[in-house]
PDB file of C-alpha atoms in Angstrom:
ATOM      1  CA  MET A   1      65.691 -12.783 -36.163  1.00  0.00           C
ATOM      2  CA  ASN A   2      67.410 -10.146 -38.295  1.00  0.00           C
ATOM      3  CA  ILE A   3      65.203  -9.507 -41.321  1.00  0.00           C
ATOM      4  CA  SER A   4      66.204  -7.444 -44.353  1.00  0.00           C
ATOM      5  CA  ILE A   5      63.592  -6.368 -46.902  1.00  0.00           C
ATOM      6  CA  LEU A   6      64.690  -5.773 -50.494  1.00  0.00           C
ATOM      7  CA  GLY A   7      62.335  -4.396 -53.130  1.00  0.00           C
ATOM      8  CA  ILE A   8      62.576  -5.271 -56.820  1.00  0.00           C
ATOM      9  CA  PRO A   9      59.881  -3.102 -58.496  1.00  0.00           C
ATOM     10  CA  MET A  10      59.849  -4.867 -61.848  1.00  0.00           C
ATOM     11  CA  ASP A  11      57.040  -5.648 -64.271  1.00  0.00           C
ATOM     12  CA  LEU A  12      59.238  -6.338 -67.310  1.00  0.00           C
ATOM     13  CA  GLY A  13      58.692 -10.078 -67.043  1.00  0.00           C
ATOM     14  CA  ALA A  14      54.902  -9.879 -66.854  1.00  0.00           C
ATOM     15  CA  GLY A  15      52.257  -9.442 -69.513  1.00  0.00           C
ATOM     16  CA  ARG A  16      50.188  -6.932 -67.512  1.00  0.00           C
ATOM     17  CA  ARG A  17      51.338  -3.649 -66.038  1.00  0.00           C
ATOM     18  CA  GLY A  18      51.215  -2.688 -62.375  1.00  0.00           C
ATOM     19  CA  VAL A  19      53.160  -5.354 -60.534  1.00  0.00           C
ATOM     20  CA  ASP A  20      56.134  -2.970 -60.339  1.00  0.00           C
ATOM     21  CA  MET A  21      54.108  -1.178 -57.653  1.00  0.00           C
ATOM     22  CA  GLY A  22      54.025  -4.324 -55.526  1.00  0.00           C
ATOM     23  CA  PRO A  23      56.853  -3.261 -53.193  1.00  0.00           C
ATOM     24  CA  SER A  24      55.095   0.027 -52.429  1.00  0.00           C
ATOM     25  CA  ALA A  25      51.816  -1.787 -51.790  1.00  0.00           C
ATOM     26  CA  LEU A  26      53.495  -4.211 -49.384  1.00  0.00           C
ATOM     27  CA  ARG A  27      55.237  -1.379 -47.569  1.00  0.00           C
ATOM     28  CA  ASN A  28      51.946   0.522 -47.327  1.00  0.00           C
ATOM     29  CA  ALA A  29      50.462  -2.637 -45.806  1.00  0.00           C
ATOM     30  CA  GLN A  30      53.060  -2.257 -43.039  1.00  0.00           C
ATOM     31  CA  LEU A  31      55.272  -5.254 -43.823  1.00  0.00           C
ATOM     32  CA  ALA A  32      58.215  -3.994 -41.776  1.00  0.00           C
ATOM     33  CA  GLY A  33      56.065  -2.817 -38.872  1.00  0.00           C
ATOM     34  CA  ALA A  34      54.189  -6.109 -38.680  1.00  0.00           C
ATOM     35  CA  LEU A  35      57.457  -8.043 -38.488  1.00  0.00           C
ATOM     36  CA  ARG A  36      58.865  -5.694 -35.840  1.00  0.00           C
ATOM     37  CA  LYS A  37      55.793  -6.328 -33.680  1.00  0.00           C
ATOM     38  CA  LEU A  38      56.846  -9.992 -33.611  1.00  0.00           C
ATOM     39  CA  GLY A  39      60.126  -8.962 -31.996  1.00  0.00           C
ATOM     40  CA  HIS A  40      62.350  -9.109 -35.066  1.00  0.00           C
ATOM     41  CA  GLU A  41      65.002  -6.605 -36.059  1.00  0.00           C
ATOM     42  CA  VAL A  42      63.908  -5.314 -39.460  1.00  0.00           C
ATOM     43  CA  ARG A  43      65.874  -3.260 -41.956  1.00  0.00           C
ATOM     44  CA  ASP A  44      64.421  -2.031 -45.252  1.00  0.00           C
ATOM     45  CA  LEU A  45      67.167  -1.904 -47.870  1.00  0.00           C
ATOM     46  CA  GLY A  46      65.079   0.079 -50.337  1.00  0.00           C
ATOM     47  CA  ASP A  47      64.721  -0.967 -53.958  1.00  0.00           C
ATOM     48  CA  VAL A  48      66.980  -2.321 -56.650  1.00  0.00           C
ATOM     49  CA  GLY A  49      67.017  -0.023 -59.667  1.00  0.00           C
ATOM     50  CA  VAL A  50      64.835  -1.310 -62.511  1.00  0.00           C
ATOM     51  CA  ARG A  51      64.298   0.298 -65.893  1.00  0.00           C
ATOM     52  CA  ILE A  52      60.712   0.951 -66.928  1.00  0.00           C
ATOM     53  CA  LYS A  53      59.205  -0.103 -70.238  1.00  0.00           C
ATOM     54  CA  GLU A  54      58.737   3.467 -71.434  1.00  0.00           C
ATOM     55  CA  THR A  55      62.525   4.043 -71.397  1.00  0.00           C
ATOM     56  CA  LEU A  56      63.374   0.913 -73.381  1.00  0.00           C
ATOM     57  CA  ASP A  57      62.112   1.960 -76.819  1.00  0.00           C
ATOM     58  CA  ALA A  58      60.180  -1.291 -77.053  1.00  0.00           C
ATOM     59  CA  HIS A  59      57.669  -1.516 -79.868  1.00  0.00           C
ATOM     60  CA  GLU A  60      56.565  -5.110 -79.366  1.00  0.00           C
ATOM     61  CA  GLU A  61      54.581  -6.764 -76.621  1.00  0.00           C
ATOM     62  CA  HIS A  62      56.565 -10.008 -76.726  1.00  0.00           C
ATOM     63  CA  GLY A  63      58.136 -10.245 -73.286  1.00  0.00           C
ATOM     64  CA  TRP A  64      61.509 -11.525 -74.457  1.00  0.00           C
ATOM     65  CA  ILE A  65      62.553  -8.059 -75.654  1.00  0.00           C
ATOM     66  CA  PHE A  66      63.102  -7.051 -72.012  1.00  0.00           C
ATOM     67  CA  ARG A  67      65.588  -9.845 -71.317  1.00  0.00           C
ATOM     68  CA  ASP A  68      68.666  -7.643 -70.851  1.00  0.00           C
ATOM     69  CA  SER A  69      66.950  -5.255 -68.436  1.00  0.00           C
ATOM     70  CA  ILE A  70      65.535  -8.192 -66.467  1.00  0.00           C
ATOM     71  CA  PHE A  71      69.029  -9.658 -66.265  1.00  0.00           C
ATOM     72  CA  ASP A  72      70.401  -6.362 -64.936  1.00  0.00           C
ATOM     73  CA  ALA A  73      67.759  -6.089 -62.200  1.00  0.00           C
ATOM     74  CA  CYS A  74      68.058  -9.739 -61.148  1.00  0.00           C
ATOM     75  CA  ALA A  75      71.850  -9.585 -61.097  1.00  0.00           C
ATOM     76  CA  ALA A  76      71.703  -6.430 -58.960  1.00  0.00           C
ATOM     77  CA  ALA A  77      69.298  -8.111 -56.526  1.00  0.00           C
ATOM     78  CA  CYS A  78      71.530 -11.179 -56.341  1.00  0.00           C
ATOM     79  CA  GLU A  79      74.588  -9.058 -55.605  1.00  0.00           C
ATOM     80  CA  ARG A  80      72.773  -7.041 -52.938  1.00  0.00           C
ATOM     81  CA  LEU A  81      71.584 -10.199 -51.171  1.00  0.00           C
ATOM     82  CA  LEU A  82      75.045 -11.753 -51.275  1.00  0.00           C
ATOM     83  CA  GLU A  83      76.360  -8.723 -49.377  1.00  0.00           C
ATOM     84  CA  LEU A  84      74.083  -9.339 -46.365  1.00  0.00           C
ATOM     85  CA  PRO A  85      75.468 -10.853 -43.146  1.00  0.00           C
ATOM     86  CA  ASP A  86      75.097 -14.611 -42.818  1.00  0.00           C
ATOM     87  CA  ASP A  87      72.561 -14.348 -39.991  1.00  0.00           C
ATOM     88  CA  THR A  88      70.123 -12.278 -42.084  1.00  0.00           C
ATOM     89  CA  PHE A  89      66.674 -13.546 -43.095  1.00  0.00           C
ATOM     90  CA  PRO A  90      66.040 -11.789 -46.432  1.00  0.00           C
ATOM     91  CA  ILE A  91      62.518 -11.062 -47.647  1.00  0.00           C
ATOM     92  CA  SER A  92      62.542  -9.958 -51.277  1.00  0.00           C
ATOM     93  CA  ILE A  93      59.430  -8.175 -52.505  1.00  0.00           C
ATOM     94  CA  GLY A  94      58.479  -7.932 -56.174  1.00  0.00           C
ATOM     95  CA  GLY A  95      57.733  -7.303 -58.743  1.00  0.00           C
ATOM     96  CA  ASP A  96      56.948 -10.125 -61.111  1.00  0.00           C
ATOM     97  CA  HIS A  97      58.204 -13.658 -60.485  1.00  0.00           C
ATOM     98  CA  SER A  98      61.191 -13.306 -62.809  1.00  0.00           C
ATOM     99  CA  VAL A  99      62.899 -11.520 -59.894  1.00  0.00           C
ATOM    100  CA  SER A 100      63.426 -14.919 -58.275  1.00  0.00           C
ATOM    101  CA  MET A 101      66.228 -15.681 -60.729  1.00  0.00           C
ATOM    102  CA  GLY A 102      68.219 -13.157 -58.714  1.00  0.00           C
ATOM    103  CA  THR A 103      66.726 -13.564 -55.254  1.00  0.00           C
ATOM    104  CA  VAL A 104      66.988 -17.348 -55.015  1.00  0.00           C
ATOM    105  CA  ALA A 105      70.587 -17.319 -56.225  1.00  0.00           C
ATOM    106  CA  GLY A 106      71.487 -14.451 -53.895  1.00  0.00           C
ATOM    107  CA  CYS A 107      69.885 -16.039 -50.852  1.00  0.00           C
ATOM    108  CA  ALA A 108      71.463 -19.421 -51.595  1.00  0.00           C
ATOM    109  CA  ARG A 109      74.994 -18.019 -51.179  1.00  0.00           C
ATOM    110  CA  GLY A 110      76.399 -20.993 -53.017  1.00  0.00           C
ATOM    111  CA  ARG A 111      74.754 -23.484 -50.667  1.00  0.00           C
ATOM    112  CA  ARG A 112      72.682 -26.448 -51.699  1.00  0.00           C
ATOM    113  CA  THR A 113      69.232 -24.934 -51.291  1.00  0.00           C
ATOM    114  CA  GLY A 114      65.694 -26.251 -51.313  1.00  0.00           C
ATOM    115  CA  LEU A 115      63.161 -24.148 -53.201  1.00  0.00           C
ATOM    116  CA  ILE A 116      59.532 -24.202 -52.054  1.00  0.00           C
ATOM    117  CA  TRP A 117      57.573 -22.685 -54.937  1.00  0.00           C
ATOM    118  CA  VAL A 118      54.075 -21.622 -53.826  1.00  0.00           C
ATOM    119  CA  ASP A 119      52.316 -20.613 -57.025  1.00  0.00           C
ATOM    120  CA  ALA A 120      49.434 -21.324 -59.384  1.00  0.00           C
ATOM    121  CA  HIS A 121      52.013 -21.899 -62.144  1.00  0.00           C
ATOM    122  CA  THR A 122      55.182 -23.965 -62.408  1.00  0.00           C
ATOM    123  CA  ASP A 123      57.056 -21.137 -64.208  1.00  0.00           C
ATOM    124  CA  PHE A 124      59.187 -23.795 -65.913  1.00  0.00           C
ATOM    125  CA  ASN A 125      59.001 -22.519 -69.488  1.00  0.00           C
ATOM    126  CA  THR A 126      62.065 -21.717 -71.565  1.00  0.00           C
ATOM    127  CA  PRO A 127      62.331 -19.141 -74.357  1.00  0.00           C
ATOM    128  CA  GLU A 128      61.630 -21.955 -76.814  1.00  0.00           C
ATOM    129  CA  SER A 129      58.545 -23.340 -75.063  1.00  0.00           C
ATOM    130  CA  SER A 130      56.886 -20.145 -73.828  1.00  0.00           C
ATOM    131  CA  PRO A 131      53.770 -19.095 -75.776  1.00  0.00           C
ATOM    132  CA  SER A 132      54.071 -15.472 -74.617  1.00  0.00           C
ATOM    133  CA  GLY A 133      57.788 -14.920 -74.163  1.00  0.00           C
ATOM    134  CA  ASN A 134      57.026 -13.424 -70.739  1.00  0.00           C
ATOM    135  CA  ILE A 135      60.010 -14.173 -68.533  1.00  0.00           C
ATOM    136  CA  HIS A 136      57.992 -14.368 -65.311  1.00  0.00           C
ATOM    137  CA  GLY A 137      56.953 -17.788 -66.625  1.00  0.00           C
ATOM    138  CA  MET A 138      60.574 -18.990 -66.912  1.00  0.00           C
ATOM    139  CA  PRO A 139      62.505 -18.468 -63.650  1.00  0.00           C
ATOM    140  CA  VAL A 140      62.595 -22.053 -62.402  1.00  0.00           C
ATOM    141  CA  SER A 141      63.989 -23.462 -65.643  1.00  0.00           C
ATOM    142  CA  HIS A 142      66.797 -20.900 -65.554  1.00  0.00           C
ATOM    143  CA  LEU A 143      67.523 -21.570 -61.883  1.00  0.00           C
ATOM    144  CA  ILE A 144      68.311 -25.196 -62.752  1.00  0.00           C
ATOM    145  CA  GLY A 145      70.499 -24.211 -65.697  1.00  0.00           C
ATOM    146  CA  LEU A 146      68.111 -24.476 -68.660  1.00  0.00           C
ATOM    147  CA  GLY A 147      67.048 -21.780 -71.088  1.00  0.00           C
ATOM    148  CA  ASP A 148      68.918 -18.638 -72.041  1.00  0.00           C
ATOM    149  CA  GLU A 149      72.664 -18.567 -71.414  1.00  0.00           C
ATOM    150  CA  LYS A 150      72.640 -15.012 -70.074  1.00  0.00           C
ATOM    151  CA  LEU A 151      69.692 -15.425 -67.700  1.00  0.00           C
ATOM    152  CA  ARG A 152      70.984 -18.686 -66.283  1.00  0.00           C
ATOM    153  CA  SER A 153      74.310 -16.998 -65.486  1.00  0.00           C
ATOM    154  CA  ILE A 154      72.782 -14.658 -62.878  1.00  0.00           C
ATOM    155  CA  GLY A 155      73.949 -16.903 -60.032  1.00  0.00           C
ATOM    156  CA  GLY A 156      77.328 -17.582 -61.622  1.00  0.00           C
ATOM    157  CA  ASP A 157      78.026 -21.310 -61.674  1.00  0.00           C
ATOM    158  CA  TRP A 158      75.455 -22.036 -58.921  1.00  0.00           C
ATOM    159  CA  PHE A 159      72.269 -23.864 -59.890  1.00  0.00           C
ATOM    160  CA  LEU A 160      69.380 -25.497 -58.097  1.00  0.00           C
ATOM    161  CA  ARG A 161      68.995 -29.241 -58.376  1.00  0.00           C
ATOM    162  CA  PRO A 162      65.569 -30.266 -59.716  1.00  0.00           C
ATOM    163  CA  GLU A 163      65.178 -32.788 -56.898  1.00  0.00           C
ATOM    164  CA  ASP A 164      65.506 -29.901 -54.418  1.00  0.00           C
ATOM    165  CA  ILE A 165      62.382 -28.129 -55.711  1.00  0.00           C
ATOM    166  CA  VAL A 166      58.868 -28.596 -54.341  1.00  0.00           C
ATOM    167  CA  MET A 167      55.930 -26.775 -55.927  1.00  0.00           C
ATOM    168  CA  ILE A 168      52.637 -26.279 -54.080  1.00  0.00           C
ATOM    169  CA  GLY A 169      49.283 -24.945 -55.309  1.00  0.00           C
ATOM    170  CA  ILE A 170      49.880 -25.602 -59.011  1.00  0.00           C
ATOM    171  CA  ARG A 171      46.834 -25.523 -61.309  1.00  0.00           C
ATOM    172  CA  SER A 172      47.946 -23.976 -64.621  1.00  0.00           C
ATOM    173  CA  VAL A 173      50.745 -25.508 -66.726  1.00  0.00           C
ATOM    174  CA  ASP A 174      51.511 -25.120 -70.439  1.00  0.00           C
ATOM    175  CA  PRO A 175      51.742 -28.401 -72.433  1.00  0.00           C
ATOM    176  CA  GLU A 176      55.507 -28.322 -73.160  1.00  0.00           C
ATOM    177  CA  GLU A 177      56.158 -27.035 -69.662  1.00  0.00           C
ATOM    178  CA  ARG A 178      54.315 -30.046 -68.226  1.00  0.00           C
ATOM    179  CA  GLU A 179      56.625 -32.438 -70.058  1.00  0.00           C
ATOM    180  CA  MET A 180      59.753 -30.620 -68.858  1.00  0.00           C
ATOM    181  CA  VAL A 181      58.621 -30.620 -65.233  1.00  0.00           C
ATOM    182  CA  ARG A 182      57.989 -34.356 -65.415  1.00  0.00           C
ATOM    183  CA  ALA A 183      61.268 -35.058 -67.211  1.00  0.00           C
ATOM    184  CA  HIS A 184      63.313 -33.255 -64.563  1.00  0.00           C
ATOM    185  CA  GLY A 185      61.663 -34.946 -61.601  1.00  0.00           C
ATOM    186  CA  VAL A 186      60.429 -31.824 -59.820  1.00  0.00           C
ATOM    187  CA  THR A 187      58.038 -32.581 -56.956  1.00  0.00           C
ATOM    188  CA  VAL A 188      54.677 -30.931 -57.647  1.00  0.00           C
ATOM    189  CA  TYR A 189      51.613 -30.763 -55.418  1.00  0.00           C
ATOM    190  CA  THR A 190      48.797 -29.563 -57.640  1.00  0.00           C
ATOM    191  CA  MET A 191      45.530 -28.354 -56.155  1.00  0.00           C
ATOM    192  CA  LYS A 192      44.246 -31.887 -56.654  1.00  0.00           C
ATOM    193  CA  GLU A 193      46.858 -33.134 -54.168  1.00  0.00           C
ATOM    194  CA  VAL A 194      46.096 -30.231 -51.835  1.00  0.00           C
ATOM    195  CA  ASP A 195      42.447 -31.299 -51.832  1.00  0.00           C
ATOM    196  CA  GLN A 196      43.221 -35.002 -51.456  1.00  0.00           C
ATOM    197  CA  LEU A 197      46.128 -34.951 -48.997  1.00  0.00           C
ATOM    198  CA  GLY A 198      45.686 -31.722 -47.057  1.00  0.00           C
ATOM    199  CA  ILE A 199      48.200 -29.002 -46.273  1.00  0.00           C
ATOM    200  CA  THR A 200      49.567 -30.594 -43.093  1.00  0.00           C
ATOM    201  CA  ARG A 201      50.679 -33.729 -44.917  1.00  0.00           C
ATOM    202  CA  ILE A 202      52.060 -31.755 -47.854  1.00  0.00           C
ATOM    203  CA  ALA A 203      54.102 -29.496 -45.576  1.00  0.00           C
ATOM    204  CA  GLY A 204      55.484 -32.518 -43.740  1.00  0.00           C
ATOM    205  CA  GLU A 205      56.406 -34.343 -46.939  1.00  0.00           C
ATOM    206  CA  THR A 206      58.019 -31.181 -48.310  1.00  0.00           C
ATOM    207  CA  LEU A 207      60.230 -30.750 -45.265  1.00  0.00           C
ATOM    208  CA  GLU A 208      61.136 -34.435 -45.304  1.00  0.00           C
ATOM    209  CA  ARG A 209      62.027 -34.364 -48.997  1.00  0.00           C
ATOM    210  CA  LEU A 210      64.224 -31.302 -48.470  1.00  0.00           C
ATOM    211  CA  GLY A 211      65.730 -32.644 -45.257  1.00  0.00           C
ATOM    212  CA  GLY A 212      69.425 -32.096 -44.718  1.00  0.00           C
ATOM    213  CA  LEU A 213      69.735 -29.151 -47.094  1.00  0.00           C
ATOM    214  CA  GLU A 214      71.646 -26.124 -45.899  1.00  0.00           C
ATOM    215  CA  ALA A 215      68.953 -23.572 -46.754  1.00  0.00           C
ATOM    216  CA  LEU A 216      65.258 -23.419 -47.658  1.00  0.00           C
ATOM    217  CA  HIS A 217      63.791 -20.580 -49.694  1.00  0.00           C
ATOM    218  CA  VAL A 218      60.036 -19.965 -49.908  1.00  0.00           C
ATOM    219  CA  SER A 219      59.011 -18.144 -53.090  1.00  0.00           C
ATOM    220  CA  PHE A 220      55.364 -17.141 -52.664  1.00  0.00           C
ATOM    221  CA  ASP A 221      53.437 -15.886 -55.681  1.00  0.00           C
ATOM    222  CA  ALA A 222      50.213 -14.185 -54.627  1.00  0.00           C
ATOM    223  CA  ASP A 223      48.335 -16.013 -57.379  1.00  0.00           C
ATOM    224  CA  ALA A 224      48.779 -19.273 -55.458  1.00  0.00           C
ATOM    225  CA  LEU A 225      45.846 -18.008 -53.425  1.00  0.00           C
ATOM    226  CA  ASP A 226      42.336 -18.260 -54.775  1.00  0.00           C
ATOM    227  CA  PRO A 227      41.351 -15.033 -56.589  1.00  0.00           C
ATOM    228  CA  THR A 228      38.457 -14.545 -54.170  1.00  0.00           C
ATOM    229  CA  VAL A 229      41.089 -14.207 -51.446  1.00  0.00           C
ATOM    230  CA  ALA A 230      43.786 -12.354 -53.388  1.00  0.00           C
ATOM    231  CA  PRO A 231      42.289 -10.518 -56.383  1.00  0.00           C
ATOM    232  CA  GLY A 232      45.262  -8.245 -57.028  1.00  0.00           C
ATOM    233  CA  VAL A 233      47.298 -10.485 -59.340  1.00  0.00           C
ATOM    234  CA  GLY A 234      47.964 -10.411 -63.064  1.00  0.00           C
ATOM    235  CA  THR A 235      47.380 -14.091 -63.844  1.00  0.00           C
ATOM    236  CA  PRO A 236      44.540 -15.275 -61.583  1.00  0.00           C
ATOM    237  CA  VAL A 237      43.491 -18.927 -61.732  1.00  0.00           C
ATOM    238  CA  PRO A 238      40.323 -20.149 -59.968  1.00  0.00           C
ATOM    239  CA  GLY A 239      40.500 -22.904 -57.405  1.00  0.00           C
ATOM    240  CA  GLY A 240      43.547 -21.813 -55.437  1.00  0.00           C
ATOM    241  CA  LEU A 241      44.707 -22.051 -51.848  1.00  0.00           C
ATOM    242  CA  THR A 242      42.295 -20.788 -49.225  1.00  0.00           C
ATOM    243  CA  TYR A 243      43.297 -18.154 -46.709  1.00  0.00           C
ATOM    244  CA  ARG A 244      43.726 -20.733 -43.947  1.00  0.00           C
ATOM    245  CA  GLU A 245      45.511 -23.298 -46.133  1.00  0.00           C
ATOM    246  CA  ALA A 246      48.137 -20.716 -47.042  1.00  0.00           C
ATOM    247  CA  HIS A 247      48.576 -19.502 -43.475  1.00  0.00           C
ATOM    248  CA  LEU A 248      48.852 -23.058 -42.177  1.00  0.00           C
ATOM    249  CA  LEU A 249      51.491 -23.835 -44.788  1.00  0.00           C
ATOM    250  CA  MET A 250      53.575 -20.870 -43.637  1.00  0.00           C
ATOM    251  CA  GLU A 251      53.023 -21.729 -39.969  1.00  0.00           C
ATOM    252  CA  LEU A 252      54.195 -25.302 -40.454  1.00  0.00           C
ATOM    253  CA  PHE A 253      57.285 -24.196 -42.356  1.00  0.00           C
ATOM    254  CA  SER A 254      57.974 -21.681 -39.587  1.00  0.00           C
ATOM    255  CA  ASP A 255      57.625 -24.377 -36.926  1.00  0.00           C
ATOM    256  CA  SER A 256      60.393 -26.352 -38.625  1.00  0.00           C
ATOM    257  CA  GLY A 257      62.880 -23.538 -38.041  1.00  0.00           C
ATOM    258  CA  ARG A 258      64.537 -24.364 -41.354  1.00  0.00           C
ATOM    259  CA  VAL A 259      63.373 -21.646 -43.761  1.00  0.00           C
ATOM    260  CA  THR A 260      66.149 -19.125 -44.401  1.00  0.00           C
ATOM    261  CA  SER A 261      64.639 -16.658 -46.907  1.00  0.00           C
ATOM    262  CA  MET A 262      61.445 -15.644 -48.693  1.00  0.00           C
ATOM    263  CA  ASP A 263      60.068 -13.934 -51.805  1.00  0.00           C
ATOM    264  CA  ILE A 264      56.694 -12.212 -52.040  1.00  0.00           C
ATOM    265  CA  VAL A 265      55.857 -11.585 -55.684  1.00  0.00           C
ATOM    266  CA  GLU A 266      53.147 -10.723 -58.211  1.00  0.00           C
ATOM    267  CA  VAL A 267      51.133  -8.352 -56.008  1.00  0.00           C
ATOM    268  CA  ASN A 268      49.485  -5.965 -58.474  1.00  0.00           C
ATOM    269  CA  PRO A 269      47.771  -3.025 -56.749  1.00  0.00           C
ATOM    270  CA  ILE A 270      46.182  -1.806 -60.002  1.00  0.00           C
ATOM    271  CA  LEU A 271      44.081  -4.972 -60.040  1.00  0.00           C
ATOM    272  CA  ASP A 272      43.516  -5.106 -56.286  1.00  0.00           C
ATOM    273  CA  ALA A 273      40.681  -3.971 -54.034  1.00  0.00           C
ATOM    274  CA  TYR A 274      41.759  -1.580 -51.254  1.00  0.00           C
ATOM    275  CA  ASN A 275      45.240  -3.176 -51.056  1.00  0.00           C
ATOM    276  CA  GLN A 276      43.654  -6.436 -49.912  1.00  0.00           C
ATOM    277  CA  THR A 277      46.193  -8.702 -51.601  1.00  0.00           C
ATOM    278  CA  ALA A 278      49.184  -6.844 -50.199  1.00  0.00           C
ATOM    279  CA  GLN A 279      47.700  -7.043 -46.705  1.00  0.00           C
ATOM    280  CA  ILE A 280      47.139 -10.779 -47.067  1.00  0.00           C
ATOM    281  CA  MET A 281      50.702 -11.331 -48.256  1.00  0.00           C
ATOM    282  CA  VAL A 282      52.023  -9.370 -45.290  1.00  0.00           C
ATOM    283  CA  GLY A 283      50.062 -11.841 -43.184  1.00  0.00           C
ATOM    284  CA  MET A 284      51.819 -14.734 -44.937  1.00  0.00           C
ATOM    285  CA  ALA A 285      55.190 -13.206 -44.096  1.00  0.00           C
ATOM    286  CA  GLU A 286      54.074 -12.805 -40.487  1.00  0.00           C
ATOM    287  CA  SER A 287      53.103 -16.479 -40.268  1.00  0.00           C
ATOM    288  CA  LEU A 288      56.433 -17.569 -41.729  1.00  0.00           C
ATOM    289  CA  ALA A 289      58.170 -15.248 -39.258  1.00  0.00           C
ATOM    290  CA  GLY A 290      56.472 -16.874 -36.276  1.00  0.00           C
ATOM    291  CA  LYS A 291      53.125 -15.165 -35.701  1.00  0.00           C
ATOM    292  CA  ARG A 292      50.586 -17.450 -34.067  1.00  0.00           C
ATOM    293  CA  ILE A 293      46.971 -17.147 -32.950  1.00  0.00           C
ATOM    294  CA  LEU A 294      47.898 -17.871 -29.316  1.00  0.00           C
TER     295      LEU A 294
END
């Protein structure tokens, strides 16, 4: 497999600083080297340019004030991914989860794409519903064409269909966000369903629901994992995926041979312990790329 790694070192969409150092943490955890050991051809494309808060003359903490700079970074990521050869498996490394507005659109290449959203949060807010204004809580709504006109234009006239989205590991949803997710018919496996049904069944149902689509994109937020496993995240929520549940999920998706691209986001080394979270997320990429115990 030909893998290309693209960094988007952005924390403009998040409420806490530090996640812009996620790409460096993942590289220091030997992401490229680990994938090469599996026999893949790996190319690191470097980072998309992202402005930092200190250069933006921002005097408020409300996240919406960074909208234009977030648009620029996401649009640049989308364009860079669209330039890759068709046989490339892109792995985009953030950065906060707002980067997915660019990475999902860029990896889709205009195709009907299934989005597998592994996260503690649905990230389905709009500017009107968001309590914080932080754009890392809004990417999915914009990917289906809701929300701000500028942000939803990142992929041009391409949008995800709500029925082509499956969310796994969810356990924190704002009240208005909950109603929008239900109204649009997005498939959601909360941690209650993970506990009741088990990861093997959920993975199978996910692949069946997204059957026949041209591409599948896994967007993996490190906070999907339980904070005892992955402490280096800005919005930890207790009761998340275990280490083995997450690996098994990636292994089962890998076995299908249908996943075409991946995001790794929300790794925050400032909040981490000895780069533990970055190392674990490298392991998730390895499992999705075919690493097995035997």
